[in-house]
mmCIF file of C-alpha atoms in Angstrom:
data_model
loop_
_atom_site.group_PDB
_atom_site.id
_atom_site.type_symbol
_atom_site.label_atom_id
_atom_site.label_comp_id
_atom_site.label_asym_id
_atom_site.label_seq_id
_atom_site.Cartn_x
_atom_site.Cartn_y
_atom_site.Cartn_z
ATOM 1 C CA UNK F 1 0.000 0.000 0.000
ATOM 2 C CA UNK F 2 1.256 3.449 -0.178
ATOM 3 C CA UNK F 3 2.540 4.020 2.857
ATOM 4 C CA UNK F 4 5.274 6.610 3.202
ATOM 5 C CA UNK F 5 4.169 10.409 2.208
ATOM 6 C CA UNK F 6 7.445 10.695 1.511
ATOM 7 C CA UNK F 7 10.490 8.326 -0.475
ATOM 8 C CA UNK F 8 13.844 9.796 0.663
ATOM 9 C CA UNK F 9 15.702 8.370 -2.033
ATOM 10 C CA UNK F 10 14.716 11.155 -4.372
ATOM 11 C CA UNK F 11 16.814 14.235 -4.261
ATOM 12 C CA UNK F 12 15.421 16.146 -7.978
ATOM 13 C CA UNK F 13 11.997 15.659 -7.064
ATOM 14 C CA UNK F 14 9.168 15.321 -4.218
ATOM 15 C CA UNK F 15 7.000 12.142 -4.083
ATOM 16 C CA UNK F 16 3.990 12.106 -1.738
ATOM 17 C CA UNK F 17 0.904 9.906 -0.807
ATOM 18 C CA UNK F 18 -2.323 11.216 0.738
ATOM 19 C CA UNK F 19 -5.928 10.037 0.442
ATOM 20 C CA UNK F 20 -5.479 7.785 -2.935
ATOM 21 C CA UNK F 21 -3.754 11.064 -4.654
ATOM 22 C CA UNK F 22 0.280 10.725 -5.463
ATOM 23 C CA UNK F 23 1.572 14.146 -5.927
ATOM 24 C CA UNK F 24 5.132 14.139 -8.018
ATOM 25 C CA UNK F 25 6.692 17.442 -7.623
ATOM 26 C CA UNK F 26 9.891 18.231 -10.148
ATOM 27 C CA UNK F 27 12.046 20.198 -7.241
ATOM 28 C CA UNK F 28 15.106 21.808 -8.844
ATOM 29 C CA UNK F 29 13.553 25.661 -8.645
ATOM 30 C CA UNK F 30 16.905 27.050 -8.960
ATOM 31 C CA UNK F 31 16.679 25.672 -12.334
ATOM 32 C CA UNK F 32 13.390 26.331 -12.957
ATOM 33 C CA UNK F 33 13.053 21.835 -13.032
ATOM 34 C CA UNK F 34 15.201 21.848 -15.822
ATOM 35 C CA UNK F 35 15.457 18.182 -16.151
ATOM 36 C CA UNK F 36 18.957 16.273 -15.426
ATOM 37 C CA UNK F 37 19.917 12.615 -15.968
ATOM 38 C CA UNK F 38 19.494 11.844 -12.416
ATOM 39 C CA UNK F 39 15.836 13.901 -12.586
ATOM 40 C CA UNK F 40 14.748 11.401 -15.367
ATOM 41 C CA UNK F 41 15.849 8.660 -13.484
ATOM 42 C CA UNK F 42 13.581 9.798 -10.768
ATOM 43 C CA UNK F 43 10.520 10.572 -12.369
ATOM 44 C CA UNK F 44 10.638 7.238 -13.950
ATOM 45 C CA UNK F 45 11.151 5.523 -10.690
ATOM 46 C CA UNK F 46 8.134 7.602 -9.307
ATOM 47 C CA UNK F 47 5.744 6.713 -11.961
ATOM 48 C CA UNK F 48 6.901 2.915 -11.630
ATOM 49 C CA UNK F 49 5.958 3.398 -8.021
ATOM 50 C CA UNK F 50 2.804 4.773 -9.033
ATOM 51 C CA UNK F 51 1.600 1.594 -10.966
ATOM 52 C CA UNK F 52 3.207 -0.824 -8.403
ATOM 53 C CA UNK F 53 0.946 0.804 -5.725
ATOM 54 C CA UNK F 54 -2.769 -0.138 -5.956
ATOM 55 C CA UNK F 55 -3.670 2.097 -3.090
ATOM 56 C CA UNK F 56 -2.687 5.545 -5.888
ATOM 57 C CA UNK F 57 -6.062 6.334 -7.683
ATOM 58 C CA UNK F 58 -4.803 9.385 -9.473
ATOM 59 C CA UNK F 59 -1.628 11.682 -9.880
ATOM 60 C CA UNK F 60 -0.747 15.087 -9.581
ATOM 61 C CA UNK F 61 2.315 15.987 -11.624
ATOM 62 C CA UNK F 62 3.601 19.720 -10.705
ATOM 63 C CA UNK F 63 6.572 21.645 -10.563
ATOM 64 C CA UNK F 64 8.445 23.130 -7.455
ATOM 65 C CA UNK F 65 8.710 27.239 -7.792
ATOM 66 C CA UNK F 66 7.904 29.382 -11.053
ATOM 67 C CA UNK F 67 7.922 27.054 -13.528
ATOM 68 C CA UNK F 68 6.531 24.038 -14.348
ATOM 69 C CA UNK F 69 9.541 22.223 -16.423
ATOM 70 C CA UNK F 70 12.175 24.192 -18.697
ATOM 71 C CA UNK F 71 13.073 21.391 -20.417
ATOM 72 C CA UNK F 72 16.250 19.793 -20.917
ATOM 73 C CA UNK F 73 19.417 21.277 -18.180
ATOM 74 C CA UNK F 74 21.458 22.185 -21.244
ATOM 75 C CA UNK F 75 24.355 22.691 -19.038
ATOM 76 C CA UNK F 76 24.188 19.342 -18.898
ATOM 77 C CA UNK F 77 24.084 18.801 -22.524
ATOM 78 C CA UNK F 78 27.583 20.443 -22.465
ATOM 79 C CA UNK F 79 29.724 18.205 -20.676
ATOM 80 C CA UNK F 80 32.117 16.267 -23.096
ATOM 81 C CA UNK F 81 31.003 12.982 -21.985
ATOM 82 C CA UNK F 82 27.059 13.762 -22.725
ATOM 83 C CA UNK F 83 25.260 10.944 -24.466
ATOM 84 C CA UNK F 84 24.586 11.254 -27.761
ATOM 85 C CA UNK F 85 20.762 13.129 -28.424
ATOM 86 C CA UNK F 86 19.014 9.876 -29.993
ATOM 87 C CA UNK F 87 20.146 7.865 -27.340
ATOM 88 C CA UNK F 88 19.261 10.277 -24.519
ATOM 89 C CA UNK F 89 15.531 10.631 -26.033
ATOM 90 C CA UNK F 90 15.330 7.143 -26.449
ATOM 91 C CA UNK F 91 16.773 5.835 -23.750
ATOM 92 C CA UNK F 92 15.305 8.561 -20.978
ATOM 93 C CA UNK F 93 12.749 10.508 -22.120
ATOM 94 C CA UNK F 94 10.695 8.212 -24.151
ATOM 95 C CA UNK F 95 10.422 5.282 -21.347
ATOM 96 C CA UNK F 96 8.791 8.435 -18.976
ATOM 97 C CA UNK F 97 5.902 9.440 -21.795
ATOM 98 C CA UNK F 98 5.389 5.653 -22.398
ATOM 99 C CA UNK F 99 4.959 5.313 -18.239
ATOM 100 C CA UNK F 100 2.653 7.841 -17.964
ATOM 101 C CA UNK F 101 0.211 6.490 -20.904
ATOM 102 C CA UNK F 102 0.524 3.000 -19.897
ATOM 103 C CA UNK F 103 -0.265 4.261 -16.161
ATOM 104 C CA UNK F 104 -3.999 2.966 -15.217
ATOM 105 C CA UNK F 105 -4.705 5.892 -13.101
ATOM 106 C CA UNK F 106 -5.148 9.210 -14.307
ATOM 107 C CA UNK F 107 -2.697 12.024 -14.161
ATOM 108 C CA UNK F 108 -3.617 15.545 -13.332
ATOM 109 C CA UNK F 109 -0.662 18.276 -14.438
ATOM 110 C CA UNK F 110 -0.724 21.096 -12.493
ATOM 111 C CA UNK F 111 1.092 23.760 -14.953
ATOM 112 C CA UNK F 112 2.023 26.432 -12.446
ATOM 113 C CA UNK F 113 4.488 28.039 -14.682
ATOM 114 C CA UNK F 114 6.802 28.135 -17.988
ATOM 115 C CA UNK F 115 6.733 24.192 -19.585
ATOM 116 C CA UNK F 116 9.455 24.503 -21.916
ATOM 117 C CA UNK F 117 11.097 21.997 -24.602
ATOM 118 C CA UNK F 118 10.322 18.479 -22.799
ATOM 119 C CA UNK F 119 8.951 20.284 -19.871
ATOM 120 C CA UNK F 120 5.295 20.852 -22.020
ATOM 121 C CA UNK F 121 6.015 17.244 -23.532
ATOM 122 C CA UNK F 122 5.952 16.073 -19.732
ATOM 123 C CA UNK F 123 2.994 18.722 -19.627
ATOM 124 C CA UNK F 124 1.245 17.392 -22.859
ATOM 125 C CA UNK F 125 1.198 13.594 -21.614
ATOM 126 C CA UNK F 126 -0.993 14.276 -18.657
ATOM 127 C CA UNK F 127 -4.810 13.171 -18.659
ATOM 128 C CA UNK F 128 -6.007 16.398 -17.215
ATOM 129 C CA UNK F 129 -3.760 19.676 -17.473
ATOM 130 C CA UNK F 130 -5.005 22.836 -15.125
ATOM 131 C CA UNK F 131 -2.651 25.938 -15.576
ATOM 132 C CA UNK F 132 -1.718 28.744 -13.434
ATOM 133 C CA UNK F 133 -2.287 32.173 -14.889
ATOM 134 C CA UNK F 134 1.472 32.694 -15.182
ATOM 135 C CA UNK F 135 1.584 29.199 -16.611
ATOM 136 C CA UNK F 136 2.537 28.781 -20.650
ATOM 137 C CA UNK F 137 3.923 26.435 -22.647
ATOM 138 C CA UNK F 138 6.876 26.730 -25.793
ATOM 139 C CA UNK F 139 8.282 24.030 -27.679
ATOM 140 C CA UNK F 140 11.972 25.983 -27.738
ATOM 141 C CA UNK F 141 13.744 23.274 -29.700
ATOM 142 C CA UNK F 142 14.404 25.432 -32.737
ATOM 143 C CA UNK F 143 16.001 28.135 -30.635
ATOM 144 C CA UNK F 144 19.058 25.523 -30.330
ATOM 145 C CA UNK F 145 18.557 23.828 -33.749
ATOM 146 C CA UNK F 146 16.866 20.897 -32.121
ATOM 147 C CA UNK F 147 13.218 19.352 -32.909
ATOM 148 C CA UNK F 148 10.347 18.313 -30.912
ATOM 149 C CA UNK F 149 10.429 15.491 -29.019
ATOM 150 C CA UNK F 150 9.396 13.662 -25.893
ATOM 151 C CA UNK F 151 5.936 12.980 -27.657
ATOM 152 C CA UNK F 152 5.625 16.717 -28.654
ATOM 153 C CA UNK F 153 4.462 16.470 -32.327
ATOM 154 C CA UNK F 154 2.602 13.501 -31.276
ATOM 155 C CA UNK F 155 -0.154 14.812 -28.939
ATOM 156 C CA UNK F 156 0.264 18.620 -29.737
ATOM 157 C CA UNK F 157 -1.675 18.346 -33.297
ATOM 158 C CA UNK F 158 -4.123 16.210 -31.212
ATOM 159 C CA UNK F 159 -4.588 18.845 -28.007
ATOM 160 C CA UNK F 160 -4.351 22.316 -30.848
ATOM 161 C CA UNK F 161 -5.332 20.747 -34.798
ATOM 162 C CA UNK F 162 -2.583 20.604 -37.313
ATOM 163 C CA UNK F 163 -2.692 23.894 -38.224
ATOM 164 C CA UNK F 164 -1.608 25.429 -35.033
ATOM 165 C CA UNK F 165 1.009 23.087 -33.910
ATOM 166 C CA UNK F 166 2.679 23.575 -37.131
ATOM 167 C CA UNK F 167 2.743 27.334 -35.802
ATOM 168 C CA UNK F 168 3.735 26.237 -32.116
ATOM 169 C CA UNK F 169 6.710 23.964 -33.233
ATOM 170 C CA UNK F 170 7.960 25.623 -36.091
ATOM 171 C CA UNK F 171 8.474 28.808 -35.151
ATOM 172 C CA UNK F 172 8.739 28.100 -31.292
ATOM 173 C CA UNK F 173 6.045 30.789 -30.405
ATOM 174 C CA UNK F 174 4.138 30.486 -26.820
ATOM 175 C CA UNK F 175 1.265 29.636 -25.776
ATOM 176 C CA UNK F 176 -0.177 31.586 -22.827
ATOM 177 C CA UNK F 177 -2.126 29.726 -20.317
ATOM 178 C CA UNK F 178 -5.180 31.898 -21.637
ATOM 179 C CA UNK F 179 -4.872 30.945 -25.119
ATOM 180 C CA UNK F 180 -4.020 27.188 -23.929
ATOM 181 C CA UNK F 181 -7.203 26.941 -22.678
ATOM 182 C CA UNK F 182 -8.831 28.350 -25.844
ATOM 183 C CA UNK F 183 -7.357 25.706 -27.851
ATOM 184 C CA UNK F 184 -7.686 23.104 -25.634
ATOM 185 C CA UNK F 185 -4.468 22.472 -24.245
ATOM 186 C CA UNK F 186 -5.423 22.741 -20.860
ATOM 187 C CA UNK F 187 -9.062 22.153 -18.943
ATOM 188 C CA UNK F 188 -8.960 25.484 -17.168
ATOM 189 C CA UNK F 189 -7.041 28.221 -15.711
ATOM 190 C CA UNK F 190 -6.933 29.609 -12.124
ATOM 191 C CA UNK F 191 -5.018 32.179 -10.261
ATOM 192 C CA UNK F 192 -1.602 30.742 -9.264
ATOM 193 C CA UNK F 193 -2.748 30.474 -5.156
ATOM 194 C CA UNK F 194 -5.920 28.337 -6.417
ATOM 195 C CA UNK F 195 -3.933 25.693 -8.594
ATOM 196 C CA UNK F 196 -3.110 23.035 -6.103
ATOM 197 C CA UNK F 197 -6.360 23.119 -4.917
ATOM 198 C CA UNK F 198 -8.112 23.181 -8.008
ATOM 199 C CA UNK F 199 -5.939 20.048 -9.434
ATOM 200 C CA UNK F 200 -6.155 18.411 -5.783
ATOM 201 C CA UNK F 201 -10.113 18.558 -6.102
ATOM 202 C CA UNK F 202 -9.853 17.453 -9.745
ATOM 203 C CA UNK F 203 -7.737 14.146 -8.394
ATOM 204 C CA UNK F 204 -9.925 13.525 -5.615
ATOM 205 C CA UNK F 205 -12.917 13.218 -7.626
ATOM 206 C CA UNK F 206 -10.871 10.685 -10.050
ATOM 207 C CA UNK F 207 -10.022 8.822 -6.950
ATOM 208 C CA UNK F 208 -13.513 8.173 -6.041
ATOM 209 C CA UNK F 209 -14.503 6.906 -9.062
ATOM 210 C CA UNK F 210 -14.005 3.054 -10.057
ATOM 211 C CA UNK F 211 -10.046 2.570 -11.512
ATOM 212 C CA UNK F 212 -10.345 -0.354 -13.446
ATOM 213 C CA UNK F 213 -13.241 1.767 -15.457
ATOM 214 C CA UNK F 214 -10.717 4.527 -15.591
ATOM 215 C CA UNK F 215 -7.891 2.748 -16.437
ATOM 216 C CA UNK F 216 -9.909 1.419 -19.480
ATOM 217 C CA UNK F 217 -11.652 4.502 -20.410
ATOM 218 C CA UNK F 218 -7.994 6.080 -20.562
ATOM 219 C CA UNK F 219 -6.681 3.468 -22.665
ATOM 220 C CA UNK F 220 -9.893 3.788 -25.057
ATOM 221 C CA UNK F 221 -9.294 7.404 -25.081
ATOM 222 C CA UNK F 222 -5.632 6.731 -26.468
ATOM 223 C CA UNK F 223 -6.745 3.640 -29.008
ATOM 224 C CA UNK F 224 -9.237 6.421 -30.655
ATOM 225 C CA UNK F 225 -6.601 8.152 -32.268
ATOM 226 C CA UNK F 226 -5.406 5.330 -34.173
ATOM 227 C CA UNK F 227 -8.029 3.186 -35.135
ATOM 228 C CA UNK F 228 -11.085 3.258 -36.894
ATOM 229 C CA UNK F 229 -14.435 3.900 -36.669
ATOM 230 C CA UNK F 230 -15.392 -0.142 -36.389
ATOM 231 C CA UNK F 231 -12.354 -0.799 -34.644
ATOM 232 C CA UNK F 232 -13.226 1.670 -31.759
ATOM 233 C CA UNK F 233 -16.889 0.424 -31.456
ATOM 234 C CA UNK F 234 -15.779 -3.034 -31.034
ATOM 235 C CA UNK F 235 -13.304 -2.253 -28.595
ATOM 236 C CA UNK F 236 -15.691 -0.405 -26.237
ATOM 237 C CA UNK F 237 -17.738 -3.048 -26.291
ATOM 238 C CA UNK F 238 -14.578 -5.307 -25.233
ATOM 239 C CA UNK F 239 -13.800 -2.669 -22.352
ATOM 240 C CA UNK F 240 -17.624 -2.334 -21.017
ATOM 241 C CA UNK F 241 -17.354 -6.246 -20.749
ATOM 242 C CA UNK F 242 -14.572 -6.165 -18.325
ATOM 243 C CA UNK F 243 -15.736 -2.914 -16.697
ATOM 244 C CA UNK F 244 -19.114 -4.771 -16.517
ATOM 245 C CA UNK F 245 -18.088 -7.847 -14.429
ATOM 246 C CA UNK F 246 -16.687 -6.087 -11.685
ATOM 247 C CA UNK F 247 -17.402 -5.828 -8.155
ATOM 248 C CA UNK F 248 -17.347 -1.705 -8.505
ATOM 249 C CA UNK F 249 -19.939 -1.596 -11.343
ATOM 250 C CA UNK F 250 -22.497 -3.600 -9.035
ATOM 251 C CA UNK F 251 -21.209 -1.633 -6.048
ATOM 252 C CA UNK F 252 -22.260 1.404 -8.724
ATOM 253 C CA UNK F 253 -25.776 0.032 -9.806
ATOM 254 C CA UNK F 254 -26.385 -0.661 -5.581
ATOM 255 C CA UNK F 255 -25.416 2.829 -5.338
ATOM 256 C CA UNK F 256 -27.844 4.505 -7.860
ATOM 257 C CA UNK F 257 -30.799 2.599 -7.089
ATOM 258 C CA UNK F 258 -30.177 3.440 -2.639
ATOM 259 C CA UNK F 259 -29.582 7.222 -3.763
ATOM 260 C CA UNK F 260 -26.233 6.982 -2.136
ATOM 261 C CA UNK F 261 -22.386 7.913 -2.719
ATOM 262 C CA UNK F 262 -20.798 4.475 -4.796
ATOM 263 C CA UNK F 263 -17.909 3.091 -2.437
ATOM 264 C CA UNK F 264 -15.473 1.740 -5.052
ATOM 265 C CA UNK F 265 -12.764 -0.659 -3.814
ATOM 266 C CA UNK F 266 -11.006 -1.282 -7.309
ATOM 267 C CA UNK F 267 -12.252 -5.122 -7.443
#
């Protein structure tokens, strides 16, 4: 079970358990989270910890400080022994995007400033994103000659339409948290004292529902974008069958016919 609120093992980041809700908190603010070999380690230990543990319902992802995630540390980039770029993506970034879409339980990002270069891929792969006025997100790659990655020109034409990612990652412009929430990018914005509470409520009420019905409807939510029309009908009919036989969905039909709160257990 979850146990610990806190795993003192990680040093770039803050992991914490209360009430079914795992908060992951990128803590270099000095560096505004830029994000280090030993960060991406970390994160990707987190969210392993995160699927291990069936006592997590949902996940708040959030950044220590002003900004959400710049991005690469390209200080670190610099040193003479720095793995080579394909291997780094491949080998560190990737394996966190895939962990966060293959997690059952939904993640909540709590943008509560700049997400920058990987930082709004990181931002981008969340279930639910909720943004801090101050918040905004740039895909900076070009600035150093670099291109999109992390995921980024995989979900951003499917968050904005391909007409205005081509805009966002071509010529690197940024996207306020206002105009992130006019095209979608993000659910809502609050003032910048409201955002943990606002993505904390938004976590609890994914908590309370059933997971495995989560879990699946995330899943279907993904599968959409790739198959077709038949495909996709067939499929939910596939994940209502397994949502179907569980304990929660009776708990769920007891619940609506005694006019009371459901008590899901996950079985």
């Amino acid at each position: 079970m979850s146990g610990k609120p806190t795993n003192p093992t990680y040093t770039t980041l803050r992991y914490e358990v209360a009430d079914a809700i795992a908060t992951i908190t990128l803590d270099r603010p000095e560096a505004l989270n830029a994000l280090t070999i030993p960060m991406k380690t970390e994160l990707l230990a987190a969210l392993t910890a995160v699927a291990r543990d069936r006592g997590v319902r949902a996940v708040i992802l959030t950044g220590a400080g002003r900004a959400f995630c710049a991005g690469q540390d390209l200080k670190e980039r610099l040193e003479p022994d720095a793995t080579p770029l394909a291997v780094e993506v491949r080998e560190r970034y990737n394996p966190i995007i895939t962990a966060m879409r293959r997690l059952d339980q939904p993640i909540v990002g709590a943008i509560n400033g700049v997400a920058a270069g990987a930082g709004a891929s990181l931002a981008f792969a969340c279930d639910i994103r909720v943004a801090a006025e101050e918040a905004s997100f740039v895909l900076a790659f070009g600035r150093i000659g670099l291109v999109p990655d992390s995921g980024a020109t995989w979900f951003l034409p499917r968050l904005v339409g391909p007409a205005k990612a081509a805009e966002l990652a071509l010529l690197g412009e940024t996207l306020s948290a206002v105009d992130a929430e006019r095209f979608g990018v993000v659910a809502r914005v609050v003032v910048a004292e409201a955002l943990a509470a606002e993505a904390r409520a938004i976590a609890a009420r994914l908590a309370g529902l059933a997971p495995l019905a989560l879990a699946q409807t995330k899943r279907a939510l993904q599968r959409g974008w790739s198959v077709d029309l038949e495909t996709a009908l067939e499929e939910e009919a596939q994940r209502q069958g397994i949502a179907g036989a569980t304990a929660d969905h009776a708990e769920g039909l007891s619940a609506f016919v005694e006019k009371r709160p459901p008590r899901f257990t996950g079985e």
